[in-house]
PDB file of C-alpha atoms in Angstrom:
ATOM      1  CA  UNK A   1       0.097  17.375 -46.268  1.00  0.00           C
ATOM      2  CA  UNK A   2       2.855  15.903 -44.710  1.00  0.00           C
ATOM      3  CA  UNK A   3       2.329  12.555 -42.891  1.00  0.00           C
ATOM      4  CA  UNK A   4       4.834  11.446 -40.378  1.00  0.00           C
ATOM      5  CA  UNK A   5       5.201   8.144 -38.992  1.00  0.00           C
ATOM      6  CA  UNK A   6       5.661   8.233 -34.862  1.00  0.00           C
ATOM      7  CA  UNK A   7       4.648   4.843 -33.672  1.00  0.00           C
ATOM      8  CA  UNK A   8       4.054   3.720 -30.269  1.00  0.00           C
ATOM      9  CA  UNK A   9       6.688   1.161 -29.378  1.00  0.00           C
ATOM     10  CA  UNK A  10       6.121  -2.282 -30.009  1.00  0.00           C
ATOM     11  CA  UNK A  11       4.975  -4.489 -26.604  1.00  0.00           C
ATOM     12  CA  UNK A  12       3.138  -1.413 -25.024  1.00  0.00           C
ATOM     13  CA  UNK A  13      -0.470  -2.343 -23.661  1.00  0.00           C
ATOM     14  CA  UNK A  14      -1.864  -0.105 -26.033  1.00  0.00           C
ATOM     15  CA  UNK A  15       0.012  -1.482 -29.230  1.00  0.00           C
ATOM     16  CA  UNK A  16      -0.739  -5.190 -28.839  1.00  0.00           C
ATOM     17  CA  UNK A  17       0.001  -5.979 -32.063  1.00  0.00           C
ATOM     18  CA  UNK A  18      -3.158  -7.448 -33.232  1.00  0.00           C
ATOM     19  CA  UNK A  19      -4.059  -7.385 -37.070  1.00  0.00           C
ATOM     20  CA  UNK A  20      -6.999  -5.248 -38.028  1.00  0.00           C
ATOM     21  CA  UNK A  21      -9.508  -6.954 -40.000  1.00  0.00           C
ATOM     22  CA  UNK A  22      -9.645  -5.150 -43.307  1.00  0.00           C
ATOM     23  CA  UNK A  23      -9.412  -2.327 -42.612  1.00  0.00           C
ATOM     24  CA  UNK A  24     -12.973  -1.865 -43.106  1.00  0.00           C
ATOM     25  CA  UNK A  25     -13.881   1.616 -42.146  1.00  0.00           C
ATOM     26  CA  UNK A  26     -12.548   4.602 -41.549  1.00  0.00           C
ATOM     27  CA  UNK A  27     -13.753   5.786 -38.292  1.00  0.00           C
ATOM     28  CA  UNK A  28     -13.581  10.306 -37.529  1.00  0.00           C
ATOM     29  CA  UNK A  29     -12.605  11.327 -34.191  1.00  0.00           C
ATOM     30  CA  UNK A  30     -11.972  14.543 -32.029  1.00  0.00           C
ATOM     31  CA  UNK A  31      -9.400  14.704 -29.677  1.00  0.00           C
ATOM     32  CA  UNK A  32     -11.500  16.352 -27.138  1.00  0.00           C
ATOM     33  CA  UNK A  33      -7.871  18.124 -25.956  1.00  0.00           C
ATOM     34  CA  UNK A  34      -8.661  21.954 -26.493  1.00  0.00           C
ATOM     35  CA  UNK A  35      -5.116  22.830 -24.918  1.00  0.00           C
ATOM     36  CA  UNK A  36      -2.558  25.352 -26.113  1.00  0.00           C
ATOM     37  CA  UNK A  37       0.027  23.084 -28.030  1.00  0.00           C
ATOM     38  CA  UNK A  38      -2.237  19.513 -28.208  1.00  0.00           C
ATOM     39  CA  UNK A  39      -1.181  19.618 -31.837  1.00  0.00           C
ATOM     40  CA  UNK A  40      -0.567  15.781 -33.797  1.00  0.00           C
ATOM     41  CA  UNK A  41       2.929  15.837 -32.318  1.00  0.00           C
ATOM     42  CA  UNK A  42       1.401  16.335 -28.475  1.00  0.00           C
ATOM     43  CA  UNK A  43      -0.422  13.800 -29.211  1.00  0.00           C
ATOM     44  CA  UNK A  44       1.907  11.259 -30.787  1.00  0.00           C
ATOM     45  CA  UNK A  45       3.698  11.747 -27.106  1.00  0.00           C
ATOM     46  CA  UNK A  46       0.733  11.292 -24.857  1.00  0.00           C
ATOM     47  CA  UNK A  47       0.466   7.748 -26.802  1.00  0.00           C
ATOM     48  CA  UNK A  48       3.845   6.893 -26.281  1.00  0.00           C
ATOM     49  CA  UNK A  49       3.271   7.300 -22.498  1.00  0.00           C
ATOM     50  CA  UNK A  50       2.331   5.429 -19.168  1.00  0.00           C
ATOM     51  CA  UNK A  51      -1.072   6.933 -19.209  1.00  0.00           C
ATOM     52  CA  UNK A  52      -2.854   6.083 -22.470  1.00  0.00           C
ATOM     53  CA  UNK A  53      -0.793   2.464 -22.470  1.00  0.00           C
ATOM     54  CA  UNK A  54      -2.733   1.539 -18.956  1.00  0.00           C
ATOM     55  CA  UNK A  55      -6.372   2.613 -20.288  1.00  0.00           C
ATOM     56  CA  UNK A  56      -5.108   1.207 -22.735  1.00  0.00           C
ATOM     57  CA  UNK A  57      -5.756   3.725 -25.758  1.00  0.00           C
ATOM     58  CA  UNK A  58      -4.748   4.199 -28.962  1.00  0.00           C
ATOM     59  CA  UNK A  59      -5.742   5.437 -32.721  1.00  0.00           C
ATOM     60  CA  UNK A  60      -3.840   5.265 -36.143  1.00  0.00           C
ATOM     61  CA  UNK A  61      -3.409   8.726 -36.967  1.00  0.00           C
ATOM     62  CA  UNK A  62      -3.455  12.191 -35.268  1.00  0.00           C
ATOM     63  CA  UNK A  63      -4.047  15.226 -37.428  1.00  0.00           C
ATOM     64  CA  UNK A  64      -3.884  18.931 -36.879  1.00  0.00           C
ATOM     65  CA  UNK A  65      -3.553  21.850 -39.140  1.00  0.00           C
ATOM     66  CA  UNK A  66      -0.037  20.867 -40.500  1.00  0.00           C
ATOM     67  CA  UNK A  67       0.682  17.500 -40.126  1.00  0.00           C
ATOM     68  CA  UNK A  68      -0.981  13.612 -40.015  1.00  0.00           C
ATOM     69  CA  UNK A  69       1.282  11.950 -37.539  1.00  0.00           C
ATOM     70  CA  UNK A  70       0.443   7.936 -37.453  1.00  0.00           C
ATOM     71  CA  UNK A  71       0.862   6.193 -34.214  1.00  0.00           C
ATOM     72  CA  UNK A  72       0.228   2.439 -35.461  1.00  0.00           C
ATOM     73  CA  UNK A  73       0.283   0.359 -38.690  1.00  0.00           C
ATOM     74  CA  UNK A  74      -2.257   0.693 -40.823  1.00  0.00           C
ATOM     75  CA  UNK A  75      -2.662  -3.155 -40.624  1.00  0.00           C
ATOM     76  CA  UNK A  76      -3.182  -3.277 -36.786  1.00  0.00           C
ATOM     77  CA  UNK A  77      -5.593  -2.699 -34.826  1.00  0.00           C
ATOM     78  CA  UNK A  78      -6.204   0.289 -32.114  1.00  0.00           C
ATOM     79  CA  UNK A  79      -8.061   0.979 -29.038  1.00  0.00           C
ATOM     80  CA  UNK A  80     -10.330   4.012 -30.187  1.00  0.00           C
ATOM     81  CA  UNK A  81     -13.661   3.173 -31.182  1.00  0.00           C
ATOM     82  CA  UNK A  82     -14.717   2.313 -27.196  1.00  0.00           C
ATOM     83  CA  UNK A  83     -16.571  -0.970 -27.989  1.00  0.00           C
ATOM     84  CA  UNK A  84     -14.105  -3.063 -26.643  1.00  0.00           C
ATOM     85  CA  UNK A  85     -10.846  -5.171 -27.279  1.00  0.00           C
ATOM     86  CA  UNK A  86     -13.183  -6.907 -30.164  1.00  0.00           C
ATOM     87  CA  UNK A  87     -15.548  -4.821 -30.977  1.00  0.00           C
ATOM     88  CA  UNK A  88     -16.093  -4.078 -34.789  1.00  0.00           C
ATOM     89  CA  UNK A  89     -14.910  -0.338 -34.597  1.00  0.00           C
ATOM     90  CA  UNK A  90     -11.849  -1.312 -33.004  1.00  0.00           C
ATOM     91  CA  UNK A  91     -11.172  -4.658 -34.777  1.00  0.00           C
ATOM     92  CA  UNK A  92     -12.293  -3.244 -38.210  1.00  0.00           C
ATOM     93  CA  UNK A  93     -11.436   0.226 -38.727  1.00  0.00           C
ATOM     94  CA  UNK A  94      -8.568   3.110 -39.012  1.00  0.00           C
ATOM     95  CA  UNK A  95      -9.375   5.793 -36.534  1.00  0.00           C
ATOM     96  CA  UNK A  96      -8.411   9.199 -37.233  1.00  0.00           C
ATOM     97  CA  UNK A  97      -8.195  11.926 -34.272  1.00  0.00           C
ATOM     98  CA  UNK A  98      -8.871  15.687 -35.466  1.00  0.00           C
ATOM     99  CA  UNK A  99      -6.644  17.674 -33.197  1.00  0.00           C
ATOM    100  CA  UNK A 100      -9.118  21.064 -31.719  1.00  0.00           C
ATOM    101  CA  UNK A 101      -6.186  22.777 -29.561  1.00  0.00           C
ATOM    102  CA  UNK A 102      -7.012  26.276 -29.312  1.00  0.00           C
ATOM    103  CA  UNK A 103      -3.787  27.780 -30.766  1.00  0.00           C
ATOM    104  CA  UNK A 104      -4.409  25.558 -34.127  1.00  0.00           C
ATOM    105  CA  UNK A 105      -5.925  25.967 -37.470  1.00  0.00           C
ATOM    106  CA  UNK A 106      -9.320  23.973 -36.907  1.00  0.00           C
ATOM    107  CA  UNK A 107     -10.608  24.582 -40.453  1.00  0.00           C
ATOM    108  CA  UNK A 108      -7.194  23.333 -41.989  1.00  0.00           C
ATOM    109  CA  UNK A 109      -7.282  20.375 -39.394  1.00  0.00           C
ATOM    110  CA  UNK A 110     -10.299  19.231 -40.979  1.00  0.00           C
ATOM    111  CA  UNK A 111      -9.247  19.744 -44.691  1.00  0.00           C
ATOM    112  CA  UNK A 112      -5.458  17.540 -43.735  1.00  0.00           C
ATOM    113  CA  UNK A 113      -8.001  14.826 -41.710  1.00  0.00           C
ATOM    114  CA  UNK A 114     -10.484  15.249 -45.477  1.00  0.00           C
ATOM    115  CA  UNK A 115      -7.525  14.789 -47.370  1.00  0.00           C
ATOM    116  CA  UNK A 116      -6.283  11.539 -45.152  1.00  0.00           C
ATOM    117  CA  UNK A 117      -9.474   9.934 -45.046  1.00  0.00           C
ATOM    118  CA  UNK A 118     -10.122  10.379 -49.347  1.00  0.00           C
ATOM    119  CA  UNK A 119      -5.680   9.020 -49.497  1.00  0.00           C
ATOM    120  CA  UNK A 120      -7.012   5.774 -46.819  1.00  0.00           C
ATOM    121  CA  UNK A 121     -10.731   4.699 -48.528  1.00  0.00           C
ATOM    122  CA  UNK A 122      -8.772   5.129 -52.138  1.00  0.00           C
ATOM    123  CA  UNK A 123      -5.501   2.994 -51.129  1.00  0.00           C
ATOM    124  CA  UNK A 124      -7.892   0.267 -49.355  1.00  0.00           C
ATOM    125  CA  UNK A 125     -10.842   0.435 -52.056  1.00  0.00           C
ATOM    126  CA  UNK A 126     -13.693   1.315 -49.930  1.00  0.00           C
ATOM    127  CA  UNK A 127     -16.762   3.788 -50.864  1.00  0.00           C
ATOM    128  CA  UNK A 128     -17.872   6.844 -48.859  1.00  0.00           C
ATOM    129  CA  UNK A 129     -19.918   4.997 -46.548  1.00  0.00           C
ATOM    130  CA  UNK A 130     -16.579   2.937 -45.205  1.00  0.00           C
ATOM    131  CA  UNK A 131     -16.410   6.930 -43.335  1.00  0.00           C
ATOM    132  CA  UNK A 132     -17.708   6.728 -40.132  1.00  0.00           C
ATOM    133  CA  UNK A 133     -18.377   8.770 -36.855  1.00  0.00           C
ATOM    134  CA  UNK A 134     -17.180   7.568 -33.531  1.00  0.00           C
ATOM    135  CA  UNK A 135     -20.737   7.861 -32.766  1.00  0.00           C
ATOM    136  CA  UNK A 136     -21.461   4.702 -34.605  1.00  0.00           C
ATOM    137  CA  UNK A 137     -19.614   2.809 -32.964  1.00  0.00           C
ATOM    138  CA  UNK A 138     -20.737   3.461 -29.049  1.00  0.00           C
ATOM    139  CA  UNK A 139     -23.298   6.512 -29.509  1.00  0.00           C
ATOM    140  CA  UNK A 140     -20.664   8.607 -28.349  1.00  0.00           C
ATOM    141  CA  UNK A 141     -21.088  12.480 -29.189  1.00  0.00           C
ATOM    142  CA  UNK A 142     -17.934  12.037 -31.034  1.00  0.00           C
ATOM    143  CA  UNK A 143     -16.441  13.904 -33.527  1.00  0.00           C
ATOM    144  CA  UNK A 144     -18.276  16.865 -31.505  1.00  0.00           C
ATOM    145  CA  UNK A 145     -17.169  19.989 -33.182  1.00  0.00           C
ATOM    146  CA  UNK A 146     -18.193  18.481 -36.419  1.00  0.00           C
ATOM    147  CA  UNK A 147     -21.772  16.986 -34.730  1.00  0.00           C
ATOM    148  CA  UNK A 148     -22.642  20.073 -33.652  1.00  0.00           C
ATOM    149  CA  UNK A 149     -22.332  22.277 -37.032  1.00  0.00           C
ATOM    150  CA  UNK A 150     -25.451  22.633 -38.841  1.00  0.00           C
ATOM    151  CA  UNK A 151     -24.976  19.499 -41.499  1.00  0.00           C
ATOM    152  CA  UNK A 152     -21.734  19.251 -40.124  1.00  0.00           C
ATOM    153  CA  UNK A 153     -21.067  15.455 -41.112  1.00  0.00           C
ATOM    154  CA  UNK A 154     -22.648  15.944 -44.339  1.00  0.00           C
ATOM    155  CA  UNK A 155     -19.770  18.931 -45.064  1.00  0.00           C
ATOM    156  CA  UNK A 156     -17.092  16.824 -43.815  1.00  0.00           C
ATOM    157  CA  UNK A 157     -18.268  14.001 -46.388  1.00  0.00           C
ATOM    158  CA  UNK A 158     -18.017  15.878 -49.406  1.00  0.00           C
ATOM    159  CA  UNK A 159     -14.989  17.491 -48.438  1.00  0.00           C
ATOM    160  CA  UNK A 160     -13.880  13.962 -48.845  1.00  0.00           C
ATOM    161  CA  UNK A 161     -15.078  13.203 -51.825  1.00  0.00           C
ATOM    162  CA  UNK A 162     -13.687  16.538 -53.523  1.00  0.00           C
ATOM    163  CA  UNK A 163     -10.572  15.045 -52.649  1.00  0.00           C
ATOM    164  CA  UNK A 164     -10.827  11.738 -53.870  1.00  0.00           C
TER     165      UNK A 164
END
């Protein structure tokens, strides 16, 4: 899987610049965008823009069924766990965004976002429990697609761990 680097600029509200402690998790998003064409590169974009630097809003990586594109250092900290400027998920982990646009791959999204996640706890040394829903964080129904599947989560995990 190709991984592309597509950072938001430097300065913006939603890059602050503030070092990530550890990283200590690895925290699984959706991207709740369903639209034709909100592939990783849409995406990369939309955080680039006015919009997501006022909320302000951010993650480390997009990924859809081709690509990972990351949109901040690994070493710095994001705006994607919704527990606030300090809050542990945002302070303390990577948070990856599976792309769900209906003209994409889903199933191939979440083997690319497997494959990331196994490449991110290996290069950082943490186990399988370092993977984490949004959900932990806030309670959020977040990453929904995979929530919803029968043992959805559980799937997802050893997809991981075939990988690693």
């Amino acid at each position: 899987m190709e991984i592309v680097q597509n950072f938001i600029p430097v300065g913006r509200k939603n890059r602050p610049g503030t070092h990530l402690h550890g990283p200590k998790f690895i925290t699984i998003h959706d991207t709740a965008n369903d639209a034709n064409g909100a592939n990783a590169l849409n995406h990369a974009e939309y955080l680039k823009g006015d919009e997501a630097a006022n909320k302000p809003v951010s993650w480390h990586y997009t990924v859809d069924d081709k690509r990972a594109v990351q949109h901040l250092p690994n070493t710095e900290k994001g705006f994607h766990a919704g527990d606030g400027g300090e809050g542990p998920g945002n302070i303390s982990s990577i948070g990856i965004e599976i792309c769900e646009n209906r003209d994409g791959n889903r199933r191939k999204a979440e083997d690319n976002a497997a494959e990331l996640a196994a490449k991110l706890l290996s290069n950082y040394n943490l186990n399988i429990e370092a993977l984490v829903q949004h959900h932990k964080w806030t309670g959020k129904n977040c990453p929904h697609i995979i929530r919803e599947r029968p043992n959805g989560w559980e799937q997802f995990i050893e997809k991981v761990k075939e990988k690693l």
